[in-house]
XYZ file of C-alpha atoms in Angstrom:
729
model
C 125.658 118.264 49.322
C 129.152 117.415 48.129
C 130.518 113.981 49.046
C 133.643 115.613 50.374
C 131.586 117.322 53.084
C 129.975 114.044 54.136
C 133.146 111.973 54.194
C 135.653 114.580 55.298
C 136.042 113.315 58.856
C 135.651 109.577 58.194
C 138.445 107.020 58.281
C 138.863 104.404 55.542
C 136.816 101.736 57.338
C 134.006 104.203 57.988
C 134.006 105.403 54.368
C 133.746 101.810 53.122
C 130.812 101.138 55.466
C 129.030 104.333 54.403
C 129.610 104.122 50.622
C 128.778 100.430 50.257
C 126.089 99.268 47.844
C 122.536 98.578 48.971
C 121.693 95.142 50.332
C 122.023 93.499 53.728
C 125.029 94.812 55.639
C 126.376 94.043 59.105
C 128.569 96.759 60.583
C 130.627 95.496 63.522
C 131.288 98.750 65.323
C 133.722 98.527 68.224
C 133.514 100.686 71.330
C 134.269 104.352 70.573
C 134.484 103.716 66.810
C 132.042 106.455 65.755
C 129.015 104.310 64.891
C 126.491 107.160 65.253
C 128.402 109.217 62.699
C 128.539 106.218 60.355
C 124.780 105.640 60.667
C 124.051 109.303 60.019
C 126.378 109.442 57.019
C 124.824 106.259 55.632
C 121.384 107.903 55.689
C 122.889 110.941 53.942
C 124.467 108.631 51.346
C 121.115 106.938 50.660
C 119.428 110.316 50.153
C 122.249 111.906 48.111
C 123.591 109.050 45.985
C 120.660 106.642 45.781
C 118.009 109.412 45.803
C 115.961 107.638 48.442
C 113.156 109.774 49.874
C 113.572 110.421 53.616
C 110.086 108.998 54.188
C 111.230 105.695 52.665
C 114.014 105.192 55.213
C 113.309 103.443 58.521
C 115.878 103.899 61.292
C 115.425 101.991 64.550
C 117.236 102.720 67.803
C 116.908 101.643 71.422
C 116.654 105.086 72.988
C 114.951 108.336 72.049
C 118.240 110.079 72.788
C 120.025 108.086 70.065
C 117.206 108.717 67.594
C 117.136 112.478 68.248
C 120.917 112.683 67.985
C 120.803 111.039 64.532
C 118.039 113.401 63.403
C 119.950 116.484 64.565
C 123.171 115.343 62.919
C 121.349 114.610 59.666
C 119.635 118.002 59.655
C 123.002 119.689 60.152
C 124.721 117.527 57.550
C 122.136 117.766 54.750
C 120.470 121.031 55.831
C 117.031 119.412 55.605
C 114.124 119.082 58.010
C 113.790 115.829 59.907
C 110.051 115.922 59.310
C 108.921 112.821 57.457
C 111.808 110.679 58.671
C 110.787 107.362 60.202
C 113.377 107.533 62.954
C 112.573 106.177 66.398
C 112.772 103.402 68.938
C 111.292 99.975 68.262
C 108.421 100.803 70.599
C 107.888 104.263 69.114
C 107.792 103.045 65.501
C 105.479 100.149 66.401
C 103.116 102.553 68.169
C 103.072 104.648 65.011
C 102.193 101.617 62.870
C 99.448 100.493 65.252
C 97.912 103.985 65.249
C 97.659 103.697 61.451
C 96.548 100.037 61.297
C 94.509 99.615 64.472
C 91.713 97.842 62.616
C 94.081 95.269 61.140
C 95.624 94.804 64.600
C 92.175 94.192 66.117
C 92.475 96.935 68.740
C 90.669 100.178 69.522
C 91.792 103.305 67.685
C 92.270 105.178 70.936
C 94.314 102.577 72.781
C 96.363 103.635 75.774
C 99.863 102.445 76.626
C 100.415 100.894 80.038
C 103.589 101.687 81.897
C 105.268 99.149 84.172
C 103.292 100.209 87.273
C 99.973 100.097 85.398
C 100.809 96.572 84.238
C 101.705 95.490 87.760
C 98.420 96.822 89.187
C 96.386 94.780 86.690
C 98.338 91.616 87.539
C 97.809 92.215 91.265
C 94.054 92.580 90.727
C 93.966 89.284 88.818
C 95.905 87.483 91.555
C 93.504 88.854 94.153
C 90.437 87.892 92.117
C 91.693 84.309 91.978
C 92.392 84.274 95.735
C 96.026 83.378 95.117
C 98.842 83.883 97.597
C 101.213 86.656 96.438
C 104.072 84.806 98.116
C 103.509 81.906 95.704
C 102.451 84.015 92.733
C 104.599 87.106 93.028
C 103.211 89.954 90.864
C 106.645 91.108 89.673
C 107.667 87.552 88.795
C 104.448 87.155 86.800
C 105.037 90.513 85.127
C 108.509 89.364 84.101
C 107.095 86.035 82.874
C 104.455 87.709 80.692
C 106.907 90.220 79.200
C 109.500 87.502 78.545
C 106.951 85.379 76.684
C 105.874 88.357 74.581
C 109.521 89.183 73.809
C 109.770 85.648 72.433
C 106.639 86.217 70.331
C 104.483 83.855 72.432
C 100.899 84.276 73.523
C 99.472 82.245 76.394
C 98.122 79.615 73.988
C 101.509 78.509 72.653
C 103.700 78.371 75.747
C 104.553 75.449 77.990
C 104.968 75.973 81.706
C 104.810 73.659 84.685
C 102.386 75.976 86.448
C 99.174 76.382 84.457
C 98.269 79.274 86.759
C 100.936 81.360 85.050
C 99.268 80.773 81.692
C 95.842 81.486 83.172
C 97.015 84.783 84.629
C 98.683 85.656 81.296
C 95.352 84.950 79.540
C 93.343 86.975 82.060
C 95.857 89.798 81.800
C 95.565 89.924 78.006
C 91.773 89.945 78.282
C 91.908 92.769 80.829
C 94.057 94.793 78.421
C 91.590 94.241 75.585
C 88.634 95.230 77.747
C 90.330 98.478 78.756
C 91.718 99.248 75.258
C 95.259 99.067 76.632
C 98.570 97.696 75.406
C 101.837 97.308 77.288
C 105.346 97.968 75.951
C 105.978 94.368 74.904
C 102.580 94.261 73.185
C 103.452 97.247 70.995
C 106.001 95.090 69.185
C 104.102 91.784 69.347
C 100.842 93.306 68.044
C 102.756 94.982 65.201
C 104.422 91.683 64.300
C 101.088 89.824 64.398
C 99.358 92.573 62.388
C 101.967 92.515 59.618
C 102.133 88.723 59.487
C 98.347 88.424 59.372
C 97.856 91.106 56.701
C 99.930 90.340 53.569
C 98.800 93.503 51.774
C 99.898 95.759 54.611
C 103.197 93.888 54.879
C 103.786 94.187 51.122
C 103.202 97.935 51.328
C 105.887 98.390 53.986
C 108.275 95.983 52.290
C 108.112 98.257 49.230
C 108.155 101.484 51.208
C 111.034 100.688 53.546
C 113.562 99.360 51.092
C 116.246 100.683 53.449
C 116.124 99.815 57.140
C 118.861 100.832 59.571
C 119.220 99.446 63.109
C 121.442 100.733 65.901
C 122.714 98.523 68.774
C 121.725 95.387 66.887
C 123.350 93.192 69.553
C 120.609 94.265 71.990
C 117.692 92.975 69.899
C 115.563 90.189 71.338
C 113.920 87.305 69.477
C 110.750 89.219 68.573
C 112.588 92.337 67.397
C 114.824 90.159 65.206
C 111.799 88.452 63.654
C 110.067 91.809 63.119
C 113.109 93.064 61.211
C 113.075 89.932 59.022
C 109.396 90.529 58.295
C 109.794 94.219 57.439
C 112.909 93.630 55.342
C 111.220 91.037 53.148
C 113.065 89.014 50.526
C 114.805 91.870 48.709
C 115.206 94.651 51.277
C 118.365 96.347 52.509
C 118.962 95.967 56.229
C 121.873 97.972 57.602
C 122.565 96.587 61.076
C 125.127 98.283 63.314
C 126.211 96.550 66.488
C 129.006 95.085 68.552
C 128.800 91.476 69.672
C 131.494 92.260 72.249
C 129.133 94.696 73.990
C 126.115 92.428 74.266
C 125.438 92.592 78.032
C 121.665 92.458 78.383
C 120.957 88.737 78.091
C 119.227 88.848 81.499
C 116.517 91.118 80.090
C 115.901 89.246 76.844
C 118.573 90.518 74.445
C 119.937 87.701 72.292
C 123.639 88.236 71.606
C 123.616 85.461 69.004
C 121.407 87.576 66.717
C 124.581 89.038 65.228
C 125.893 85.540 64.458
C 122.493 84.572 63.028
C 122.500 87.608 60.733
C 124.415 85.865 57.965
C 122.177 82.805 58.172
C 118.850 84.621 58.248
C 119.464 87.374 55.676
C 120.566 87.034 52.058
C 123.927 88.067 50.585
C 125.273 89.666 53.738
C 128.379 91.849 53.580
C 130.287 92.536 56.808
C 132.250 95.682 57.652
C 134.365 96.250 60.733
C 134.908 99.577 62.491
C 138.004 98.970 64.597
C 139.590 102.409 64.941
C 138.787 103.770 68.385
C 138.517 107.510 69.088
C 138.051 107.266 72.846
C 140.785 105.350 74.633
C 144.556 105.137 74.675
C 146.438 102.284 73.028
C 147.276 100.781 76.398
C 143.615 100.582 77.460
C 142.574 99.087 74.112
C 145.312 96.462 74.330
C 143.935 95.367 77.706
C 140.391 95.236 76.308
C 141.487 93.224 73.253
C 143.493 90.811 75.382
C 140.505 90.084 77.608
C 137.779 89.727 74.985
C 139.898 87.417 72.826
C 139.058 84.722 75.391
C 135.445 84.685 74.184
C 134.950 82.006 71.567
C 131.417 82.958 70.442
C 132.343 86.193 68.683
C 132.882 87.331 65.120
C 136.171 88.973 66.010
C 137.699 92.420 65.691
C 140.644 94.253 67.207
C 140.357 97.827 68.421
C 143.228 100.216 67.710
C 143.883 103.928 67.884
C 146.154 106.581 66.421
C 146.479 108.238 69.822
C 149.409 107.955 72.171
C 150.192 104.832 74.177
C 148.986 106.587 77.322
C 149.271 105.747 81.007
C 149.784 102.146 82.080
C 146.700 100.234 83.162
C 147.185 99.908 86.914
C 146.298 96.807 88.913
C 145.966 97.410 92.640
C 146.000 94.486 95.048
C 144.296 95.639 98.249
C 144.378 93.654 101.465
C 140.671 94.289 102.163
C 137.717 96.483 101.203
C 138.865 99.326 103.459
C 142.262 99.399 101.800
C 140.646 99.294 98.358
C 138.383 102.277 99.056
C 141.195 104.242 100.734
C 143.427 103.735 97.714
C 140.705 104.941 95.339
C 139.901 108.035 97.408
C 143.593 108.928 97.692
C 143.928 108.748 93.903
C 140.849 110.966 93.517
C 142.356 113.533 95.879
C 145.660 113.420 93.995
C 143.813 114.142 90.742
C 141.925 117.068 92.267
C 145.090 118.496 93.868
C 146.631 118.668 90.376
C 143.690 120.768 89.178
C 141.610 117.895 87.777
C 137.810 117.664 88.000
C 136.082 115.094 90.194
C 133.505 114.519 87.441
C 136.321 113.181 85.237
C 136.296 110.085 87.451
C 133.948 107.095 87.381
C 133.915 104.276 89.925
C 132.463 101.177 88.260
C 131.373 97.959 89.937
C 129.661 94.703 88.931
C 127.137 94.667 91.756
C 125.348 97.442 93.615
C 126.427 96.324 97.075
C 130.029 97.307 96.300
C 129.087 100.980 96.320
C 128.527 101.007 100.080
C 132.151 101.016 101.238
C 133.020 103.603 98.576
C 130.135 105.820 99.704
C 131.297 105.608 103.314
C 134.785 106.718 102.411
C 133.592 109.523 100.124
C 131.253 110.797 102.838
C 133.998 110.669 105.470
C 136.252 112.816 103.270
C 133.411 115.195 102.264
C 133.861 114.381 98.594
C 130.677 115.013 96.561
C 129.450 112.086 94.477
C 126.480 110.874 92.459
C 125.060 107.402 91.960
C 124.323 107.274 88.236
C 121.223 105.291 87.289
C 120.542 104.121 90.838
C 120.129 104.996 94.493
C 122.509 105.550 97.351
C 122.873 102.555 99.622
C 120.492 103.678 102.373
C 117.970 104.843 99.758
C 117.587 101.346 98.271
C 114.189 99.806 98.951
C 115.415 96.585 100.562
C 117.693 98.514 102.936
C 114.871 100.885 103.870
C 112.687 97.817 104.527
C 115.087 96.395 107.128
C 115.666 99.818 108.667
C 111.883 100.227 108.965
C 111.608 96.920 110.886
C 114.239 98.180 113.303
C 112.520 101.558 113.625
C 109.105 100.062 114.475
C 110.799 97.794 117.019
C 112.479 100.745 118.698
C 109.437 103.001 118.472
C 106.033 101.418 117.911
C 104.544 104.887 117.390
C 106.483 105.233 114.107
C 103.535 105.011 111.689
C 105.622 105.377 108.541
C 107.763 102.390 109.597
C 104.569 100.487 110.417
C 103.078 101.112 106.978
C 106.288 100.087 105.253
C 106.602 96.798 107.133
C 103.100 95.586 107.970
C 102.596 93.915 104.583
C 106.196 93.643 103.444
C 106.792 90.934 102.314
C 103.127 90.426 101.337
C 101.108 88.774 104.106
C 97.697 88.951 102.482
C 96.811 92.389 103.834
C 95.010 94.552 101.322
C 94.966 98.331 101.108
C 91.402 98.277 102.424
C 92.523 96.658 105.696
C 95.413 99.077 106.109
C 93.039 101.994 105.483
C 90.733 100.645 108.234
C 93.712 100.654 110.630
C 94.716 104.128 109.485
C 91.215 105.532 110.015
C 90.775 103.813 113.376
C 94.116 105.170 114.624
C 93.267 108.702 113.515
C 89.784 108.615 115.038
C 91.075 107.371 118.404
C 94.347 109.367 118.484
C 96.418 106.192 118.465
C 99.477 104.997 116.651
C 98.684 102.385 114.020
C 100.533 99.798 116.125
C 98.305 100.533 119.129
C 95.269 100.548 116.867
C 95.734 96.949 115.741
C 95.527 95.759 119.333
C 92.107 97.318 119.682
C 90.999 96.343 116.196
C 91.743 92.740 117.102
C 89.298 92.988 120.012
C 86.551 94.609 117.983
C 87.047 92.269 115.007
C 86.981 95.130 112.539
C 89.167 93.564 109.858
C 88.123 89.919 109.514
C 89.789 86.628 110.461
C 92.317 86.415 107.604
C 93.585 89.935 108.151
C 93.759 89.452 111.914
C 95.907 86.353 111.481
C 98.250 88.321 109.223
C 98.424 91.172 111.737
C 99.102 88.756 114.592
C 101.936 87.235 112.585
C 103.349 90.708 111.982
C 103.137 91.626 115.671
C 104.903 88.392 116.635
C 107.797 89.288 114.299
C 108.171 92.800 115.702
C 107.915 91.628 119.316
C 110.605 89.023 118.644
C 112.912 91.728 117.265
C 112.238 93.817 120.371
C 113.307 90.902 122.601
C 116.671 90.745 120.845
C 117.523 94.463 120.914
C 119.325 94.327 124.256
C 120.844 90.861 123.859
C 122.414 90.901 120.374
C 125.101 93.126 118.911
C 124.158 95.338 115.967
C 125.196 92.954 113.188
C 123.459 89.941 114.728
C 120.364 91.989 115.491
C 120.064 93.014 111.849
C 120.783 89.447 110.767
C 117.958 88.282 113.077
C 115.642 91.001 111.763
C 116.220 89.987 108.151
C 115.527 86.351 109.051
C 112.351 87.106 111.026
C 111.003 89.413 108.319
C 111.436 86.611 105.701
C 112.698 89.224 103.218
C 115.505 86.902 102.075
C 113.082 84.043 101.369
C 110.871 86.487 99.510
C 113.704 87.579 97.234
C 114.945 83.998 96.787
C 111.561 83.033 95.400
C 111.820 85.560 92.581
C 115.083 84.268 91.106
C 115.814 87.264 88.882
C 118.623 89.779 88.503
C 116.920 92.408 90.649
C 116.261 89.939 93.466
C 119.887 88.790 93.493
C 121.043 92.392 93.709
C 118.715 92.982 96.672
C 120.111 89.948 98.490
C 123.650 91.199 97.934
C 122.676 94.581 99.363
C 121.170 92.933 102.453
C 124.429 91.045 102.989
C 126.347 94.298 102.613
C 124.092 95.842 105.254
C 125.518 93.295 107.710
C 129.039 94.400 106.771
C 128.019 98.029 107.216
C 126.549 97.285 110.638
C 129.707 95.497 111.749
C 131.904 98.442 110.713
C 129.559 100.905 112.380
C 129.604 98.870 115.598
C 133.419 98.729 115.647
C 133.621 102.491 115.098
C 131.032 103.254 117.798
C 131.789 100.501 120.294
C 131.741 102.919 123.248
C 128.287 104.270 122.422
C 125.485 103.858 124.965
C 122.961 103.149 122.195
C 124.587 101.882 119.001
C 121.263 100.920 117.413
C 119.780 104.420 117.763
C 122.929 105.990 116.368
C 122.922 103.542 113.461
C 119.292 104.369 112.645
C 119.998 108.091 112.876
C 123.001 107.709 110.602
C 120.922 105.769 108.069
C 118.247 108.479 108.094
C 120.801 111.244 107.619
C 122.504 109.493 104.715
C 119.208 108.652 103.033
C 118.014 112.204 103.558
C 121.026 113.825 101.947
C 120.361 114.653 98.351
C 122.866 113.546 95.801
C 125.424 116.077 94.738
C 124.456 118.360 91.875
C 126.402 118.719 88.652
C 127.726 122.142 89.639
C 129.348 120.539 92.704
C 131.601 118.527 90.388
C 130.789 115.094 91.845
C 132.598 111.783 91.390
C 130.436 109.361 89.383
C 129.497 105.950 90.852
C 127.615 103.357 88.808
C 127.203 99.720 87.881
C 128.876 98.673 84.656
C 125.467 98.121 83.046
C 124.608 101.764 83.755
C 127.933 102.907 82.275
C 127.340 101.499 78.783
C 127.487 104.284 76.216
C 129.364 106.631 78.566
C 133.025 107.589 78.748
C 135.301 109.090 81.400
C 138.920 110.287 81.460
C 139.636 108.190 84.575
C 137.938 104.899 85.481
C 138.300 102.702 88.553
C 137.062 99.175 87.902
C 136.533 97.946 91.453
C 135.733 94.616 93.095
C 137.575 92.486 90.536
C 137.478 89.447 92.807
C 136.573 85.910 91.786
C 133.026 85.266 92.949
C 132.110 88.938 92.602
C 133.081 89.361 88.956
C 132.111 86.975 87.465
C 129.253 86.855 89.940
C 129.078 83.623 91.948
C 125.327 83.959 92.479
C 124.644 83.355 88.826
C 124.845 80.108 86.886
C 128.434 80.090 85.657
C 127.786 78.308 82.356
C 129.679 79.139 79.177
C 127.112 81.649 77.871
C 126.951 83.490 81.174
C 130.741 83.634 81.515
C 131.041 85.054 78.024
C 128.451 87.723 78.843
C 130.295 88.558 82.085
C 133.519 88.863 80.097
C 131.775 91.195 77.644
C 130.588 93.230 80.618
C 134.163 93.553 81.819
C 135.178 94.589 78.293
C 132.519 97.317 78.368
C 133.885 98.567 81.700
C 137.459 98.747 80.394
C 136.441 100.625 77.240
C 134.695 103.369 79.257
C 138.159 104.700 80.174
C 139.664 107.384 77.959
C 143.044 108.109 79.570
C 143.616 106.214 82.802
C 142.285 102.900 84.096
C 142.712 101.365 87.549
C 141.642 97.789 88.234
C 141.331 96.864 91.912
C 140.844 93.601 93.764
C 141.172 92.527 97.403
C 142.752 89.678 99.327
C 139.965 89.901 101.871
C 136.400 91.194 101.738
C 133.653 91.075 104.342
C 130.820 89.211 102.596
C 128.017 86.839 103.510
C 128.500 87.799 107.164
C 132.148 86.714 107.258
C 135.610 87.840 106.283
C 136.342 85.922 103.085
C 139.752 85.269 101.580
C 139.500 86.114 97.884
C 141.558 85.616 94.773
C 141.721 87.920 91.750
C 139.019 87.552 89.127
C 139.836 85.086 86.377
C 139.415 88.039 83.994
C 142.602 89.595 85.401
C 144.573 86.430 84.669
C 143.202 86.455 81.104
C 144.865 89.806 80.410
C 148.497 89.617 79.245
C 150.766 90.269 82.242
C 152.904 92.827 80.417
C 149.830 95.039 79.873
C 149.227 95.636 83.573
C 151.369 97.584 86.027
C 150.870 96.008 89.451
C 150.628 98.002 92.664
C 151.045 95.575 95.555
C 149.839 95.911 99.122
C 152.362 97.069 101.691
C 154.369 94.221 103.165
C 153.649 95.290 106.740
C 149.905 94.874 106.297
C 148.865 91.505 107.657
C 145.453 90.122 106.965
C 145.806 87.607 109.746
C 146.623 90.135 112.418
C 143.706 92.342 111.397
C 141.205 89.470 111.439
C 142.447 87.142 114.169
C 138.894 86.267 115.175
C 138.145 84.623 111.872
C 138.410 80.828 111.940
C 139.277 80.724 108.262
C 142.812 81.816 109.088
C 143.411 79.726 112.193
C 145.513 77.136 110.453
C 147.598 79.101 108.008
C 149.154 82.443 107.281
C 148.626 84.540 104.137
C 152.244 84.017 103.186
C 152.333 80.239 103.541
C 150.803 77.610 101.335
C 149.072 74.652 102.886
C 151.463 71.838 103.846
C 151.361 68.648 101.863
C 148.625 66.134 102.568
C 148.043 62.554 101.598
C 145.050 61.733 99.415
C 144.721 58.057 98.525
C 148.405 57.504 99.222
C 149.437 60.266 96.808
C 151.179 63.344 98.121
C 149.474 66.578 97.078
C 150.268 70.197 97.818
C 147.368 72.562 98.366
C 147.391 76.323 98.205
C 144.812 79.084 98.009
C 144.176 79.940 94.371
C 144.920 76.419 93.161
C 142.603 75.037 90.454
C 140.991 71.630 91.023
C 138.411 69.376 89.394
C 135.546 67.481 91.072
C 133.695 64.597 89.405
C 130.288 66.226 89.916
C 130.961 69.955 90.265
C 133.641 70.320 87.592
C 136.449 72.900 87.680
C 136.961 75.196 90.628
C 139.428 77.317 92.612
C 140.444 76.812 96.261
C 139.495 79.932 98.235
C 140.321 78.879 101.810
C 140.483 75.916 104.144
C 139.997 74.990 107.771
C 140.752 72.005 109.995
C 143.539 69.435 109.979
C 144.152 65.841 108.938
C 141.016 63.888 108.034
C 138.875 66.866 109.094
C 140.504 69.261 106.639
C 137.824 71.139 104.682
C 138.385 73.186 101.528
C 136.242 76.081 100.372
C 136.119 75.853 96.580
C 134.477 78.190 94.094
C 133.197 75.992 91.234
C 132.591 77.547 87.830
C 129.113 76.055 87.457
C 127.991 75.543 91.066
C 129.437 78.447 93.044
C 131.100 78.092 96.487
C 131.078 74.780 98.330
C 132.844 73.361 101.404
C 134.224 69.859 100.828
C 136.050 67.451 103.159
C 139.343 66.684 101.426
C 139.464 63.024 102.441
C 136.110 62.364 100.741
C 136.116 64.852 97.878
C 138.263 62.855 95.404
C 139.635 66.017 93.862
C 141.878 66.081 90.819
C 144.741 68.527 91.406
C 146.292 68.147 87.950
C 144.122 70.776 86.266
């Protein structure tokens, strides 16, 4: 094929990256810069110019979709079959190598691959065999622990952990896999690494065969994948790594963003190319993205630009509360549709799942079709269904499905065998499962341990029943969550998923409060709430042909693009998330996440934040995310709240606003004989907690308390007279 055909649509930076000599190359490819085309053209260049056989090229991606797209493009470009190409995901290529070298890997030729659920079942069996409490040794936490260690290249014999039981379970798990000729996803890569390292002849063969290795999304590689690439590349290979350090957002699942920075140190004679021309977004959107990400210090640096028009301004909307925020967004959606635009052009992005709830409510109320991309609707989420099930069994003890969902959730030591005994007994005697356990207790069918667990469960449900007629809806749900110990269960896990579940449970309280206020005259608010939850959960998501609005977390949005994007919930404490450890590395990853959100927008971008949001069971005064203040002011067009909207008048029952108005700063106070002026949004420093921002205050004189959001410690209430705060920050 003629070079002109290959390079006809490439810009100068892309041509330079494609036509470069062999050797180790790092391609810093910005968002929307055409990296897939560059990768494909590079493979074509290797085949055409350097006469490399397709079977001698190894291309690694993170998704089968990306791999297939490269194959299809290459077939079209070179008019050759993709047969013989070693293109695939890390896991797919490692499986292929293990199928060839199973003897060297010390595994059975006909090994099976365990999925996540298979892995979890094995871990549960091991926990049970050791008579361990699942509340102390949570199966999912152990699963995460094992996978994390494998991603770091560590077997149970070379890890240090305070709890030796974790190592024991890891060992037993590995032995169980060997006995059943099984490997899990993490093992596919670790076994391949160990096989190559332990067999110099095999490694030498692949070092010679794969003189050219290409990697997509290099910023998402973990420690083990990085070391595998070093091993395969050898001392004189050519590794062509394409990635964007500004889009490294998966640190919580093992990705090591610093791998890009380590590239120059770990590989010889590295040449770096930058792809900075963007083909997706307007100049205005890119300027906002560049302005934000420039605040990250741990980056190699690049600046996105485009030949396209300046485009619409990037709008910043200051809402007075969550209701106002969602109303504004829906009104803008309706305006777009009224002008002939498609709803599917629009994406609503948020940092945390719980933020979708208020948007869903408003979309449902206006009969606007929508889809949750890469997730579930609010009332379809497991933790929400758990709480709803506790309420259902309390209202109707004959509800067997609610019984089965709650009786061992969180785990109380009840096995499936015990539950099956209850199920069979109920069926035989034409009883509900709830009624059955009363009789089973008398006949001692299930054993002492199980009976104690069942008695504990019955006590919880009976306590909820007692509160149904005495507590309002919000407080009833709050009580139910507390009695069920679901919060404690999630707290014990301390992972990203658990934090998201806790946030959703808190949002359920907000949802209940709004529902109560809207149905205050109802004779049975609880029943109506449960019916509403069932109806919403039962409604299928809108289909593509219905032209739905797209809702998703920012993590789910990576790799996608939309003409119009609403980046919602840009409040300090929500984004960056206050529930995480706000150290420097985390803040930089959160900033990269925000950068990813901004660069999803093609034509129009709205950024929204609120002065007030109902969170943690209370109305909370909020300030804009620090990320907004990091964007140059002249790049944002502000849309302010209406002057006649008063937060104080809308929330007069909230003690946080008893002593001040939204329009008035705190009066001056004396601290150690020095006059200081305090206002919401003011930055302060504490000797122990470091830098923070004042969110609200309550009290007077010596009893004055400040609510401060600290960068490293989250929200804390401090008494001003004792806090010894530094206001000169």
